[in-house]
mmCIF file of C-alpha atoms in Angstrom:
data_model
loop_
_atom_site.group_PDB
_atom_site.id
_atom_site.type_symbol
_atom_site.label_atom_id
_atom_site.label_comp_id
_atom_site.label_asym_id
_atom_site.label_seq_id
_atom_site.Cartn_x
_atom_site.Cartn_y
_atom_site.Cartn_z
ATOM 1 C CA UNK A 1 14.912 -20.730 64.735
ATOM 2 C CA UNK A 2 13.060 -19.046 61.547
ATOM 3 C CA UNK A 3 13.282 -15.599 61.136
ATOM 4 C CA UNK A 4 10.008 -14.026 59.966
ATOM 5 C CA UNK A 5 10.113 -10.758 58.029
ATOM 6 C CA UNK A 6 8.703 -7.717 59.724
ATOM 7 C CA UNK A 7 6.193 -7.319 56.823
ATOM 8 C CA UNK A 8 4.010 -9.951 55.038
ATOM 9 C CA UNK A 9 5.469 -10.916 51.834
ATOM 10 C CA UNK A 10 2.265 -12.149 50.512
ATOM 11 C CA UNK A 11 0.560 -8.797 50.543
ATOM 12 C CA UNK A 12 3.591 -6.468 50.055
ATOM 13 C CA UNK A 13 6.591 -7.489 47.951
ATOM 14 C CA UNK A 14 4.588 -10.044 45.462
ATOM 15 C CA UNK A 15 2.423 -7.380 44.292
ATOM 16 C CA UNK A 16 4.946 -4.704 44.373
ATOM 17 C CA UNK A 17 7.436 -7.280 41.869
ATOM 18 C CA UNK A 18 3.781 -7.548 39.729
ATOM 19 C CA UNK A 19 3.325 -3.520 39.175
ATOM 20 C CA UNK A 20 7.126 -3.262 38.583
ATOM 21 C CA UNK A 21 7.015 -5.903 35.814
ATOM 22 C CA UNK A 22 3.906 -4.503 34.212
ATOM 23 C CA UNK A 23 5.572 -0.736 34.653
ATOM 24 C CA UNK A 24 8.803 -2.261 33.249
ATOM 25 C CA UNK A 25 6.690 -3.226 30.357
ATOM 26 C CA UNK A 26 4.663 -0.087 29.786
ATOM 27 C CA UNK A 27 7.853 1.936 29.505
ATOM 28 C CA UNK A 28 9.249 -0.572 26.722
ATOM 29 C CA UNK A 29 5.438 -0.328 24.966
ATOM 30 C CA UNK A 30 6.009 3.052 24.635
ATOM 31 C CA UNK A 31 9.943 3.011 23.951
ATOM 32 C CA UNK A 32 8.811 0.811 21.285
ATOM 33 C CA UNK A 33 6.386 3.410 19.612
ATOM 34 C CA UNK A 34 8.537 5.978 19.123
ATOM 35 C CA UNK A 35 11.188 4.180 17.658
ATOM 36 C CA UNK A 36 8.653 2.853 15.306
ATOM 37 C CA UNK A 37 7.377 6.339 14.937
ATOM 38 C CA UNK A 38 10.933 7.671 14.076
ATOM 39 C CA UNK A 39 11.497 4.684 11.191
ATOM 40 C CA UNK A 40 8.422 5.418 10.169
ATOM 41 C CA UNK A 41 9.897 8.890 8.735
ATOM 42 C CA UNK A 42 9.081 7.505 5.202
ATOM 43 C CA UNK A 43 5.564 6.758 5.389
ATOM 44 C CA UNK A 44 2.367 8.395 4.750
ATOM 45 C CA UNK A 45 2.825 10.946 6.932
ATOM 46 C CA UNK A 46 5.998 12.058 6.075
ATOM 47 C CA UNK A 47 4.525 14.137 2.913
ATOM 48 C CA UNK A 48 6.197 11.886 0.669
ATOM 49 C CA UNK A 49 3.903 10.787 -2.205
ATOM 50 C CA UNK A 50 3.826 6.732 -2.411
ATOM 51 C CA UNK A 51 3.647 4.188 -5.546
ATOM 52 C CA UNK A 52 3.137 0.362 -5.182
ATOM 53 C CA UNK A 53 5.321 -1.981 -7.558
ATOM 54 C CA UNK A 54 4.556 -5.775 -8.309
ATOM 55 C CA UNK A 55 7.980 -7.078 -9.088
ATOM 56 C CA UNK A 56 6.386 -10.268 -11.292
ATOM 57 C CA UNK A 57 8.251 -13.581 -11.376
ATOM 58 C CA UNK A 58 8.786 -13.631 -14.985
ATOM 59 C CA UNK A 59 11.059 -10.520 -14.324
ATOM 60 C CA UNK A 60 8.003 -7.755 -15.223
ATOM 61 C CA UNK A 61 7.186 -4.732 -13.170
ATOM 62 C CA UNK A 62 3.378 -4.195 -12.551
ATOM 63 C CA UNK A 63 1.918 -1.152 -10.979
ATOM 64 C CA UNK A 64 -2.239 -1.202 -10.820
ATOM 65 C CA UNK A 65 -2.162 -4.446 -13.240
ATOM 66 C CA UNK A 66 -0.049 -2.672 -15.780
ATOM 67 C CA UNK A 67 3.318 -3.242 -17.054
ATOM 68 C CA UNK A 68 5.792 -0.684 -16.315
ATOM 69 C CA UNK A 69 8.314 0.106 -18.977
ATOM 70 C CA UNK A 70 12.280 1.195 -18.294
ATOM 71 C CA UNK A 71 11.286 4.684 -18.870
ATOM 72 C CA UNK A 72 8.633 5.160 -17.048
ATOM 73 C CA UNK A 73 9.699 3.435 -14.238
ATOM 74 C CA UNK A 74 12.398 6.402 -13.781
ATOM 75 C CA UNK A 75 9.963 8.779 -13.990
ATOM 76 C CA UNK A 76 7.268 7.344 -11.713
ATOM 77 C CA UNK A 77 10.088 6.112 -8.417
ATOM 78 C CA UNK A 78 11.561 9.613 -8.812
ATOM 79 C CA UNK A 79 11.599 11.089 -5.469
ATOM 80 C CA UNK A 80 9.106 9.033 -4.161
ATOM 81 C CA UNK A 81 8.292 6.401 -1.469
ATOM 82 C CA UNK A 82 8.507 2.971 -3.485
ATOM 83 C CA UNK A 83 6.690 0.098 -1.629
ATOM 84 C CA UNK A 84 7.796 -3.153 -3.612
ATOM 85 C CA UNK A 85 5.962 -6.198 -3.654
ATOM 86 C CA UNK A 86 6.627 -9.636 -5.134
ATOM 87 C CA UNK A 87 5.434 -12.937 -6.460
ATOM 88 C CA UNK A 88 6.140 -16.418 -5.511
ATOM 89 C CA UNK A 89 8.855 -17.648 -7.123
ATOM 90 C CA UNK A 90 10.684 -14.297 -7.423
ATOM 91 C CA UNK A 91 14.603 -14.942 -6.572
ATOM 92 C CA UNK A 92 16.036 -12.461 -3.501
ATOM 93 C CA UNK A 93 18.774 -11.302 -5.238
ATOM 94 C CA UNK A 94 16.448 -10.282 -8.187
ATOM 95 C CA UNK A 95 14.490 -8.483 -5.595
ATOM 96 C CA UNK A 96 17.342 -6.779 -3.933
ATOM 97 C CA UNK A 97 18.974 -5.853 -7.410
ATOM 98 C CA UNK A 98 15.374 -3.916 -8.093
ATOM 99 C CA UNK A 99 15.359 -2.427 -5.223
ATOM 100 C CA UNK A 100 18.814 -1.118 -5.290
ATOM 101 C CA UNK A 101 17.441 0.222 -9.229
ATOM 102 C CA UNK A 102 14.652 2.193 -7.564
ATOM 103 C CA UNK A 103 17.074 3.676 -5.247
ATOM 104 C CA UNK A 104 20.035 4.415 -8.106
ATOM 105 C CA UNK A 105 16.567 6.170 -9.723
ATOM 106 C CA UNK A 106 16.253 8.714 -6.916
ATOM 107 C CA UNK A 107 13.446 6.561 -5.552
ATOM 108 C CA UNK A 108 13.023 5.613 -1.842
ATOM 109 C CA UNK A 109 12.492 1.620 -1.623
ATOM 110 C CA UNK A 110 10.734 0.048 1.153
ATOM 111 C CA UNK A 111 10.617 -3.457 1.528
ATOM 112 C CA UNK A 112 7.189 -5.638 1.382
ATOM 113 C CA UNK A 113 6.352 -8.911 2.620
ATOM 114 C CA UNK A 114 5.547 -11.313 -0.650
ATOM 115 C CA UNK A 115 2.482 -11.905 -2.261
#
C-alpha cells in the first residue's frame, strides 16, 4: 500500500527547499559584506592617507617610477596605509621582511597581489 502525502510535494516542499537555499544564501551575501566592510578598516575610507610601493626584484623600492631612499622611506610609510606591490622574481621572504620594515616604521602594510 503507498502512502501519499496530504499535500503535493511538487508544488509545496520543492519550492519551499529552493527559497530557503537562496534565503540561506542572501543572509551569507550579506554576512559576507560586513565582515569585508569591518577588514576593510584600513582603506580609503578609513581617513588614513595611502602610498603605493614597488618592491623591485633587484631589491629597489619604487614609488611613482622613482627610487625611494632609506630615509625617505621612513618618512613617507609613517603613519600611513602602505599598499606594497612586487615584481616577478621577487623572493617571499624578501617581501615579508619589507613589509615587516614598513610596519617597524610606524607604517600600516597591506599586502598586494604581484605585478
Amino acid at each position: 500500500m503507498k502512502v501519499k502525502p496530504p499535500f503535493p510535494y511538487d508544488l509545496f516542499v520543492a519550492p519551499l527547499f529552493t527559497v530557503m537555499t537562496a534565503f540561506i544564501l542572501m543572509i551569507g551575501m550579506v554576512m559576507g559584506e560586513k565582515i569585508e566592510f569591518n577588514v576593510s578598516k584600513y582603506g580609503a575610507s578609513s581617513g588614513k592617507s595611502s602610498t603605493t610601493l614597488l618592491l623591485c626584484a633587484d631589491g629597489t623600492v619604487k614609488m611613482k617610477g622613482k627610487v625611494i631612499e632609506e630615509k625617505e622611506l621612513k618618512k613617507l610609510v609613517k603613519n600611513k596605509r602602505v599598499l606594497v606591490e612586487w615584481e616577478k622574481g621577487v623572493a617571499l621572504e624578501d617581501y615579508a621582511a619589507f613589509l615587516m620594515k614598513i610596519k617597524r616604521y610606524g607604517g600600516i602594510p597591506v599586502m598586494s597581489t604581484g605585478r
